[in-house]
Amino acid sequence: MFRLEPRAVTPVWITAVTPLLAVLATMIAGGILFALLGKDPFETIRVIFVAPLGDPYSRTEMLIKAAPLVLIALGLSFGFRAGIWNIGAEGQYVMGALAGGAVGLAFWNVEGAWLLPLMALAGMAGGCLWALIPAFLKVRFNANEILVSLMLVYVATLFLSAMVSGPLRDPAGFNFPQSRLLHESARLPIVLEGTRVHVGVLVALIAVVVAQIVLTRHLFGFNVRLLGQAPRAAAFAGVNAKRLTVVLLGLSGALAGLAGIFEVTGPIGQLQPSLPVGYGFTAIIVAFLGRLNPVGILLAGMVMALTYIGGETAQFSLGIPAAAISVFQGLLLFFLLAVDLLTRYRVVPAKRSGV
Amino acid sequence: MDLSVIDPISLFVGLVAAATPLLYAAIGELVVEKSGVLNLGVEGMMIVGAVCGFATAVTTGSPLLGFVVGAMGGAVLALVFGGMTQYLLSNQVATGLALTLFGLGVAALVGQPFTGVKSPRVAVVHLPVLSDIPVIGRLVFSYDLVIYLGIALVAAVWFFLNRTRPGLVLRAVGENHDAAHSLGYPVIRIRMMAIAFGGACAGLGGAYLSLVRVPQWTEGMTAGAGWIALAIVVFAAWKPWRVLLGAWLFGGVTILQLNLQASGFLSWLQSVGIPLQAQYLSMTPYLVTIIVLVVISADRTRASVNAPASLGKSFTQTG
Amino acid sequence: MKLQGIMAAAVLAAGLGAAAQAQDPVKVGFIYVGPVGDFGWSYQHDQGRLAVEEAFGDQVETTFVESVPEGADAERVLRQMAQSGYDLIFTTSFGYMNQTVNVAKQFPDVKFEHATGYLRADNLATYSSRFYEGRYVIGKIAGAMTESNVIGYIGSYPIPEVIRGINAAYLGAKSVNPDVQFRVVWSNTWFNPALEGDAAKTLIEQGADILMQHTDSTAPMTIAEELGIHAFGQASDMGGFGPNAQLTGIMDDWDPYYIERVQAVIDGTWESTDTWGGIDTGMVEFAPFSDKIPPEVLADAVAAKDAIAAGELHPFTGPINRQDGSPWLAEGEVADDGTLLGMNFYVEGIEGVIPQ
């Protein structure tokens, strides 16, 4: 019936229109779902999709929710381009939060402008080192990084739990498993008065720009793409695959760790066992939804954040169960991923003789 | 510490049961990956299988029907993934993750009326004479039918992949889909069948959880088993028998660390000057899996060759 | 308590509370850490919410958000709720503590109630339940009924609440059986049915003939039923999963407290309080006692339950030593709430380690 023809060049209007098409399809499918649940479909869609955009507080919260997703996804996207499968960003996020948080607790109540940068560095180092474990095991022992990075998520989560119920426990907190609250010097400054928008959001935005430049204008970006698309050609071109593997895993770990310490020094303010909430996994979706492109990742992160925030409001104002929200998110992702087809291929009627 | 309270036979019997949901999900995913498709939605398919199986068994009173519908539920969800990735050429990694999100939501919605309901019992097959043999009787003949079928499934998958022509074709599709296509094999149809099979197996694993292992329906009851199943496929280097090994290893270490805790191992450690928190013992299944993987992967000549070359890549039929 | 609420509602309906009645319904919000379908912690809180709706009818409007992660998200959900005109908000997990404190500061007119925490403000009350009282009672039953003298205990995380429960149960068991031993396994999860079931099997294989659990799934109860031993339920009535196994269970019953607090808001008498309710307030309820319990054991347990409810018996009454043998409570001395709240040591006689 139909046949797909790869596009040499994707017209700009297609790139712009296809996501809207996906959103429209999601609204229809989601509307049917909500109607089946006995809710007003139009009101529900409005609350999830439109209302947060119109509310100033929700808009700032979208930035806060998107920031860690975008930071992690940016790091992952470089690895994914090169065919390196770090699916353990969640663990690197935890270890970054833990390392940076531990530094903050070590200097508890010590004032100084140097403290936050030091914590951020420690956070990046923590995430980076955690990611270097699968990197090292891969290049030295050929162990698959999917398995190692995934298993290390569980190890990191348990380690965090052991730390906050042991050495890092709040001495005045009745032995509950959480750390002290970080003091003022160890908290990220707020950028917009009266909101929770912190410096980490700005850093995430800067990271998008930097990533875009590196990817398109720098030899490093070229090598990454080459390694992913044509490993043999990369070898001829003098790309050291092992070194690049280590660098890319380390980079994605560092960014995940940075996201972790920003979350601790930003909106949370302490170490607690419930830090891992799945950002590391959601970021993988964000990375691909953004087509591994920094600007695309930013947009994808904002869309994910929108559905989370709208979904929460829909829960308490309309009584939509959380499960229906995740079905709705799943639908949105399916449609967004499906319309990608239209940007990459032209659908043309099949020639009888073809195939 | 009193290690004599740990009974090695019980330990083995326990690990076999603990490994079964992982075994089903992993062997299914192995076939999918062998055909060149990476479906990260195992967790979603498992939980949909769990809820479909449970709901069916409760409504009809038949656990058998429960398993059948559980498998179908997993397969249907897998076909959503298949349609997306094979026909609409969406990215497999992202689609698989979205499938998990979607599956967890669907299962929670479907399962709402079944929270706190009790399921009909699944009878353990008692082989009269055999299961009474000392030691061997318990080690080999004390399980329910689903466990035996799981092991048989591993054998069948091994036989199919290595000794049959369709199995060879499936592997060829996973190695190089363009070549397989030019030889006239229907790449997409083969992959769709593999994906459906993988979904059905994950669904069975989920149904085993909700009908036998727990047995009960609760939101989020798979608690990450789908992710472990994915890791086991990698651990097994895409070899069926090693899936069995991986599932038993993971299940075994899990049971062993519980046994060590119960026998006062931590107190003993403290008495010799190593105060260790229970969290560190809970880490051992993950750490041991990594260590064993490193040991068996270190043989550079053979490892990684077995990974299907087209894994995760979309196939487009052009021209 | 329920009756009291209904009566109060009737009084209002009769026009005596015309001032309150003329107002809009009181809007009550709940934030749960798990899904309402967990059949454990969050499920029981939601039962409390439904009880509020039933007791007050049109006078209240309730809502909830489920599966809210403890952290950055909780603060946003709370704020959105407060902003949308909710009068009273219950945050039902310890991990929401600092978020609740923050939002309470920003919305002085909204009343907050945080479960199991210890930070309060003028518009932020705390409430929790003395589950350890119930555990002392089931400890007595377990101690009297065990034949192997080994009780298996499945813990979630080594936090004060869980440790307090183990100590109370042990003291109860020891009061009737000096030879009793406790074997504790930490699952490091609140909810993982498969793992909890394995832990239960392990404990039984190692000689335990009675199980207690401080995790949320019914898997251990099912295993106990299957292997023909006895067990105690947790959070909700698990009798359906172990008709022969369940001796009784400790149930979280938040209904009376929630109704009382909503009533206070309607009456305009709400104040920030620190409630730590036990058997006497109805917060700690027991699942029906099984007829498998011998009559004299049951009588003893019920007597202990009544004595605790009447304030005549405190499970932690000296002499009690700590695990290392150092004295904790002298003869006749009763533990203070501060020590209980932050309890991180075993009492003498329990084997095992709590990391410091």
mmCIF file of N, CA, C and O in Angstrom, chain C residues 246-308:
data_model
loop_
_atom_site.group_PDB
_atom_site.id
_atom_site.type_symbol
_atom_site.label_atom_id
_atom_site.label_comp_id
_atom_site.label_asym_id
_atom_site.label_seq_id
_atom_site.Cartn_x
_atom_site.Cartn_y
_atom_site.Cartn_z
ATOM 1 N N GLN C 246 -3.220 -16.617 60.473
ATOM 2 C CA GLN C 246 -3.230 -15.345 61.202
ATOM 3 C C GLN C 246 -3.820 -15.518 62.604
ATOM 4 O O GLN C 246 -4.959 -15.926 62.767
ATOM 5 N N LEU C 247 -2.995 -15.156 63.613
ATOM 6 C CA LEU C 247 -3.478 -15.215 64.991
ATOM 7 C C LEU C 247 -4.241 -13.933 65.321
ATOM 8 O O LEU C 247 -5.279 -13.951 65.933
ATOM 9 N N THR C 248 -3.654 -12.832 64.933
ATOM 10 C CA THR C 248 -4.315 -11.534 64.928
ATOM 11 C C THR C 248 -3.384 -10.636 64.134
ATOM 12 O O THR C 248 -2.447 -11.127 63.510
ATOM 13 N N GLY C 249 -3.610 -9.355 64.141
ATOM 14 C CA GLY C 249 -2.704 -8.476 63.418
ATOM 15 C C GLY C 249 -2.829 -7.095 63.995
ATOM 16 O O GLY C 249 -3.822 -6.779 64.661
ATOM 17 N N ILE C 250 -1.813 -6.286 63.748
ATOM 18 C CA ILE C 250 -1.887 -4.899 64.199
ATOM 19 C C ILE C 250 -2.314 -4.065 63.015
ATOM 20 O O ILE C 250 -1.658 -4.059 61.979
ATOM 21 N N MET C 251 -3.426 -3.386 63.169
ATOM 22 C CA MET C 251 -3.933 -2.596 62.050
ATOM 23 C C MET C 251 -3.805 -1.117 62.355
ATOM 24 O O MET C 251 -4.057 -0.670 63.463
ATOM 25 N N ASP C 252 -3.416 -0.362 61.332
ATOM 26 C CA ASP C 252 -3.406 1.094 61.463
ATOM 27 C C ASP C 252 -4.841 1.542 61.262
ATOM 28 O O ASP C 252 -5.423 1.282 60.224
ATOM 29 N N ASP C 253 -5.400 2.210 62.236
ATOM 30 C CA ASP C 253 -6.750 2.721 62.059
ATOM 31 C C ASP C 253 -6.726 4.226 62.262
ATOM 32 O O ASP C 253 -6.682 4.711 63.391
ATOM 33 N N TRP C 254 -6.741 4.940 61.154
ATOM 34 C CA TRP C 254 -6.639 6.404 61.259
ATOM 35 C C TRP C 254 -8.013 7.061 61.303
ATOM 36 O O TRP C 254 -8.111 8.273 61.469
ATOM 37 N N ASP C 255 -9.065 6.292 61.123
ATOM 38 C CA ASP C 255 -10.415 6.878 61.044
ATOM 39 C C ASP C 255 -10.733 7.817 62.207
ATOM 40 O O ASP C 255 -11.133 8.960 61.986
ATOM 41 N N PRO C 256 -10.590 7.334 63.470
ATOM 42 C CA PRO C 256 -11.021 8.208 64.566
ATOM 43 C C PRO C 256 -10.232 9.518 64.603
ATOM 44 O O PRO C 256 -10.818 10.582 64.848
ATOM 45 N N TYR C 257 -8.943 9.417 64.344
ATOM 46 C CA TYR C 257 -8.130 10.631 64.418
ATOM 47 C C TYR C 257 -8.532 11.614 63.327
ATOM 48 O O TYR C 257 -8.718 12.804 63.592
ATOM 49 N N TYR C 258 -8.679 11.122 62.108
ATOM 50 C CA TYR C 258 -9.012 12.026 61.007
ATOM 51 C C TYR C 258 -10.365 12.685 61.234
ATOM 52 O O TYR C 258 -10.557 13.872 60.985
ATOM 53 N N ILE C 259 -11.320 11.907 61.720
ATOM 54 C CA ILE C 259 -12.646 12.468 61.956
ATOM 55 C C ILE C 259 -12.579 13.542 63.047
ATOM 56 O O ILE C 259 -13.150 14.628 62.909
ATOM 57 N N GLU C 260 -11.818 13.231 64.084
ATOM 58 C CA GLU C 260 -11.684 14.190 65.187
ATOM 59 C C GLU C 260 -11.068 15.503 64.709
ATOM 60 O O GLU C 260 -11.528 16.599 65.049
ATOM 61 N N ARG C 261 -10.051 15.394 63.865
ATOM 62 C CA ARG C 261 -9.343 16.606 63.440
ATOM 63 C C ARG C 261 -10.180 17.424 62.463
ATOM 64 O O ARG C 261 -10.149 18.658 62.492
ATOM 65 N N VAL C 262 -10.908 16.753 61.587
ATOM 66 C CA VAL C 262 -11.769 17.488 60.661
ATOM 67 C C VAL C 262 -12.873 18.178 61.462
ATOM 68 O O VAL C 262 -13.225 19.335 61.205
ATOM 69 N N GLN C 263 -13.379 17.475 62.453
ATOM 70 C CA GLN C 263 -14.394 18.062 63.320
ATOM 71 C C GLN C 263 -13.857 19.347 63.969
ATOM 72 O O GLN C 263 -14.553 20.359 64.042
ATOM 73 N N ALA C 264 -12.617 19.280 64.410
ATOM 74 C CA ALA C 264 -12.023 20.446 65.063
ATOM 75 C C ALA C 264 -11.947 21.633 64.109
ATOM 76 O O ALA C 264 -12.166 22.779 64.506
ATOM 77 N N VAL C 265 -11.659 21.350 62.844
ATOM 78 C CA VAL C 265 -11.597 22.447 61.870
ATOM 79 C C VAL C 265 -12.997 23.030 61.662
ATOM 80 O O VAL C 265 -13.188 24.248 61.631
ATOM 81 N N ILE C 266 -13.986 22.158 61.581
ATOM 82 C CA ILE C 266 -15.366 22.630 61.397
ATOM 83 C C ILE C 266 -15.790 23.484 62.592
ATOM 84 O O ILE C 266 -16.402 24.548 62.436
ATOM 85 N N ASP C 267 -15.400 23.014 63.773
ATOM 86 C CA ASP C 267 -15.794 23.742 64.985
ATOM 87 C C ASP C 267 -14.953 24.990 65.220
ATOM 88 O O ASP C 267 -15.251 25.782 66.105
ATOM 89 N N GLY C 268 -13.870 25.105 64.472
ATOM 90 C CA GLY C 268 -12.972 26.225 64.710
ATOM 91 C C GLY C 268 -12.106 26.039 65.935
ATOM 92 O O GLY C 268 -11.562 27.003 66.484
ATOM 93 N N THR C 269 -11.956 24.804 66.396
ATOM 94 C CA THR C 269 -11.151 24.565 67.598
ATOM 95 C C THR C 269 -9.832 23.874 67.283
ATOM 96 O O THR C 269 -9.141 23.411 68.181
ATOM 97 N N TRP C 270 -9.477 23.822 66.015
ATOM 98 C CA TRP C 270 -8.247 23.110 65.636
ATOM 99 C C TRP C 270 -7.025 23.809 66.227
ATOM 100 O O TRP C 270 -6.909 25.021 66.167
ATOM 101 N N GLU C 271 -6.158 23.050 66.812
ATOM 102 C CA GLU C 271 -4.899 23.589 67.326
ATOM 103 C C GLU C 271 -3.777 22.657 66.918
ATOM 104 O O GLU C 271 -4.012 21.471 66.709
ATOM 105 N N SER C 272 -2.577 23.205 66.838
ATOM 106 C CA SER C 272 -1.433 22.354 66.544
ATOM 107 C C SER C 272 -1.152 21.470 67.754
ATOM 108 O O SER C 272 -0.923 21.970 68.857
ATOM 109 N N THR C 273 -1.190 20.189 67.559
ATOM 110 C CA THR C 273 -0.980 19.262 68.663
ATOM 111 C C THR C 273 0.042 18.212 68.270
ATOM 112 O O THR C 273 0.381 18.069 67.099
ATOM 113 N N ASP C 274 0.494 17.484 69.260
ATOM 114 C CA ASP C 274 1.393 16.360 69.032
ATOM 115 C C ASP C 274 0.686 15.124 69.563
ATOM 116 O O ASP C 274 0.597 14.929 70.757
ATOM 117 N N THR C 275 0.141 14.336 68.671
ATOM 118 C CA THR C 275 -0.631 13.170 69.090
ATOM 119 C C THR C 275 0.180 11.912 68.866
ATOM 120 O O THR C 275 0.699 11.682 67.771
ATOM 121 N N TRP C 276 0.344 11.138 69.912
ATOM 122 C CA TRP C 276 0.966 9.824 69.740
ATOM 123 C C TRP C 276 -0.006 8.853 70.379
ATOM 124 O O TRP C 276 0.063 8.587 71.569
ATOM 125 N N GLY C 277 -0.940 8.390 69.576
ATOM 126 C CA GLY C 277 -2.057 7.626 70.107
ATOM 127 C C GLY C 277 -1.775 6.143 70.148
ATOM 128 O O GLY C 277 -1.107 5.597 69.276
ATOM 129 N N GLY C 278 -2.283 5.497 71.150
ATOM 130 C CA GLY C 278 -2.072 4.058 71.277
ATOM 131 C C GLY C 278 -3.374 3.303 71.198
ATOM 132 O O GLY C 278 -4.333 3.736 70.544
ATOM 133 N N ILE C 279 -3.400 2.180 71.907
ATOM 134 C CA ILE C 279 -4.580 1.329 71.890
ATOM 135 C C ILE C 279 -5.792 2.096 72.397
ATOM 136 O O ILE C 279 -6.900 1.964 71.873
ATOM 137 N N ASP C 280 -5.569 2.974 73.395
ATOM 138 C CA ASP C 280 -6.698 3.670 74.013
ATOM 139 C C ASP C 280 -7.420 4.600 73.041
ATOM 140 O O ASP C 280 -8.625 4.801 73.134
ATOM 141 N N THR C 281 -6.704 5.170 72.059
ATOM 142 C CA THR C 281 -7.354 6.114 71.145
ATOM 143 C C THR C 281 -7.990 5.412 69.947
ATOM 144 O O THR C 281 -8.635 6.055 69.132
ATOM 145 N N GLY C 282 -7.771 4.124 69.827
ATOM 146 C CA GLY C 282 -8.315 3.415 68.678
ATOM 147 C C GLY C 282 -7.413 3.470 67.457
ATOM 148 O O GLY C 282 -7.745 2.936 66.403
ATOM 149 N N MET C 283 -6.262 4.142 67.573
ATOM 150 C CA MET C 283 -5.352 4.205 66.419
ATOM 151 C C MET C 283 -4.711 2.853 66.159
ATOM 152 O O MET C 283 -4.400 2.504 65.032
ATOM 153 N N VAL C 284 -4.449 2.107 67.242
ATOM 154 C CA VAL C 284 -3.893 0.768 67.097
ATOM 155 C C VAL C 284 -5.036 -0.204 67.299
ATOM 156 O O VAL C 284 -5.618 -0.286 68.375
ATOM 157 N N GLU C 285 -5.364 -0.901 66.261
ATOM 158 C CA GLU C 285 -6.467 -1.861 66.327
ATOM 159 C C GLU C 285 -5.916 -3.259 66.106
ATOM 160 O O GLU C 285 -4.850 -3.441 65.529
ATOM 161 N N PHE C 286 -6.662 -4.246 66.560
ATOM 162 C CA PHE C 286 -6.248 -5.631 66.344
ATOM 163 C C PHE C 286 -7.194 -6.281 65.341
ATOM 164 O O PHE C 286 -8.396 -6.047 65.378
ATOM 165 N N ALA C 287 -6.618 -7.094 64.471
ATOM 166 C CA ALA C 287 -7.459 -7.935 63.619
ATOM 167 C C ALA C 287 -8.121 -8.958 64.543
ATOM 168 O O ALA C 287 -7.612 -9.206 65.639
ATOM 169 N N PRO C 288 -9.229 -9.557 64.120
ATOM 170 C CA PRO C 288 -9.918 -10.504 65.009
ATOM 171 C C PRO C 288 -8.959 -11.577 65.547
ATOM 172 O O PRO C 288 -8.128 -12.094 64.801
ATOM 173 N N PHE C 289 -9.073 -11.862 66.836
ATOM 174 C CA PHE C 289 -8.221 -12.898 67.432
ATOM 175 C C PHE C 289 -8.678 -14.264 66.931
ATOM 176 O O PHE C 289 -9.869 -14.577 66.934
ATOM 177 N N SER C 290 -7.710 -15.081 66.525
ATOM 178 C CA SER C 290 -8.028 -16.401 65.973
ATOM 179 C C SER C 290 -8.466 -17.360 67.076
ATOM 180 O O SER C 290 -8.010 -17.247 68.222
ATOM 181 N N ASP C 291 -9.313 -18.310 66.712
ATOM 182 C CA ASP C 291 -9.702 -19.300 67.717
ATOM 183 C C ASP C 291 -8.608 -20.346 67.943
ATOM 184 O O ASP C 291 -8.742 -21.242 68.749
ATOM 185 N N LYS C 292 -7.491 -20.202 67.199
ATOM 186 C CA LYS C 292 -6.343 -21.084 67.419
ATOM 187 C C LYS C 292 -5.594 -20.697 68.706
ATOM 188 O O LYS C 292 -4.757 -21.442 69.191
ATOM 189 N N ILE C 293 -5.841 -19.495 69.180
ATOM 190 C CA ILE C 293 -5.146 -19.058 70.391
ATOM 191 C C ILE C 293 -5.806 -19.735 71.592
ATOM 192 O O ILE C 293 -7.016 -19.632 71.772
ATOM 193 N N PRO C 294 -5.011 -20.457 72.421
ATOM 194 C CA PRO C 294 -5.601 -21.109 73.596
ATOM 195 C C PRO C 294 -6.266 -20.063 74.504
ATOM 196 O O PRO C 294 -5.754 -18.940 74.615
ATOM 197 N N PRO C 295 -7.374 -20.427 75.136
ATOM 198 C CA PRO C 295 -8.155 -19.450 75.902
ATOM 199 C C PRO C 295 -7.334 -18.705 76.952
ATOM 200 O O PRO C 295 -7.476 -17.484 77.101
ATOM 201 N N GLU C 296 -6.433 -19.418 77.653
ATOM 202 C CA GLU C 296 -5.706 -18.725 78.725
ATOM 203 C C GLU C 296 -4.705 -17.724 78.139
ATOM 204 O O GLU C 296 -4.466 -16.656 78.702
ATOM 205 N N VAL C 297 -4.156 -18.069 76.966
ATOM 206 C CA VAL C 297 -3.230 -17.152 76.297
ATOM 207 C C VAL C 297 -3.992 -15.910 75.837
ATOM 208 O O VAL C 297 -3.540 -14.771 76.007
ATOM 209 N N LEU C 298 -5.156 -16.156 75.275
ATOM 210 C CA LEU C 298 -5.980 -15.048 74.804
ATOM 211 C C LEU C 298 -6.365 -14.136 75.970
ATOM 212 O O LEU C 298 -6.293 -12.904 75.871
ATOM 213 N N ALA C 299 -6.742 -14.766 77.068
ATOM 214 C CA ALA C 299 -7.148 -13.985 78.235
ATOM 215 C C ALA C 299 -6.002 -13.098 78.707
ATOM 216 O O ALA C 299 -6.192 -11.910 79.024
ATOM 217 N N ASP C 300 -4.811 -13.669 78.715
ATOM 218 C CA ASP C 300 -3.634 -12.910 79.141
ATOM 219 C C ASP C 300 -3.367 -11.744 78.192
ATOM 220 O O ASP C 300 -3.081 -10.616 78.623
ATOM 221 N N ALA C 301 -3.487 -12.026 76.883
ATOM 222 C CA ALA C 301 -3.242 -10.979 75.887
ATOM 223 C C ALA C 301 -4.270 -9.859 76.007
ATOM 224 O O ALA C 301 -3.927 -8.673 75.972
ATOM 225 N N VAL C 302 -5.524 -10.249 76.145
ATOM 226 C CA VAL C 302 -6.582 -9.245 76.252
ATOM 227 C C VAL C 302 -6.398 -8.421 77.528
ATOM 228 O O VAL C 302 -6.588 -7.196 77.537
ATOM 229 N N ALA C 303 -5.974 -9.098 78.596
ATOM 230 C CA ALA C 303 -5.728 -8.380 79.839
ATOM 231 C C ALA C 303 -4.624 -7.344 79.648
ATOM 232 O O ALA C 303 -4.732 -6.194 80.107
ATOM 233 N N ALA C 304 -3.552 -7.760 78.947
ATOM 234 C CA ALA C 304 -2.452 -6.825 78.692
ATOM 235 C C ALA C 304 -2.936 -5.663 77.838
ATOM 236 O O ALA C 304 -2.616 -4.495 78.092
ATOM 237 N N LYS C 305 -3.742 -5.983 76.838
ATOM 238 C CA LYS C 305 -4.274 -4.957 75.949
ATOM 239 C C LYS C 305 -5.109 -3.946 76.745
ATOM 240 O O LYS C 305 -4.942 -2.730 76.605
ATOM 241 N N ASP C 306 -5.966 -4.472 77.596
ATOM 242 C CA ASP C 306 -6.827 -3.583 78.389
ATOM 243 C C ASP C 306 -5.999 -2.758 79.368
ATOM 244 O O ASP C 306 -6.288 -1.575 79.590
ATOM 245 N N ALA C 307 -4.991 -3.407 79.953
ATOM 246 C CA ALA C 307 -4.163 -2.690 80.923
ATOM 247 C C ALA C 307 -3.390 -1.566 80.246
ATOM 248 O O ALA C 307 -3.243 -0.466 80.796
ATOM 249 N N ILE C 308 -2.923 -1.835 79.013
ATOM 250 C CA ILE C 308 -2.202 -0.781 78.280
ATOM 251 C C ILE C 308 -3.173 0.343 77.953
ATOM 252 O O ILE C 308 -2.865 1.524 78.140
#
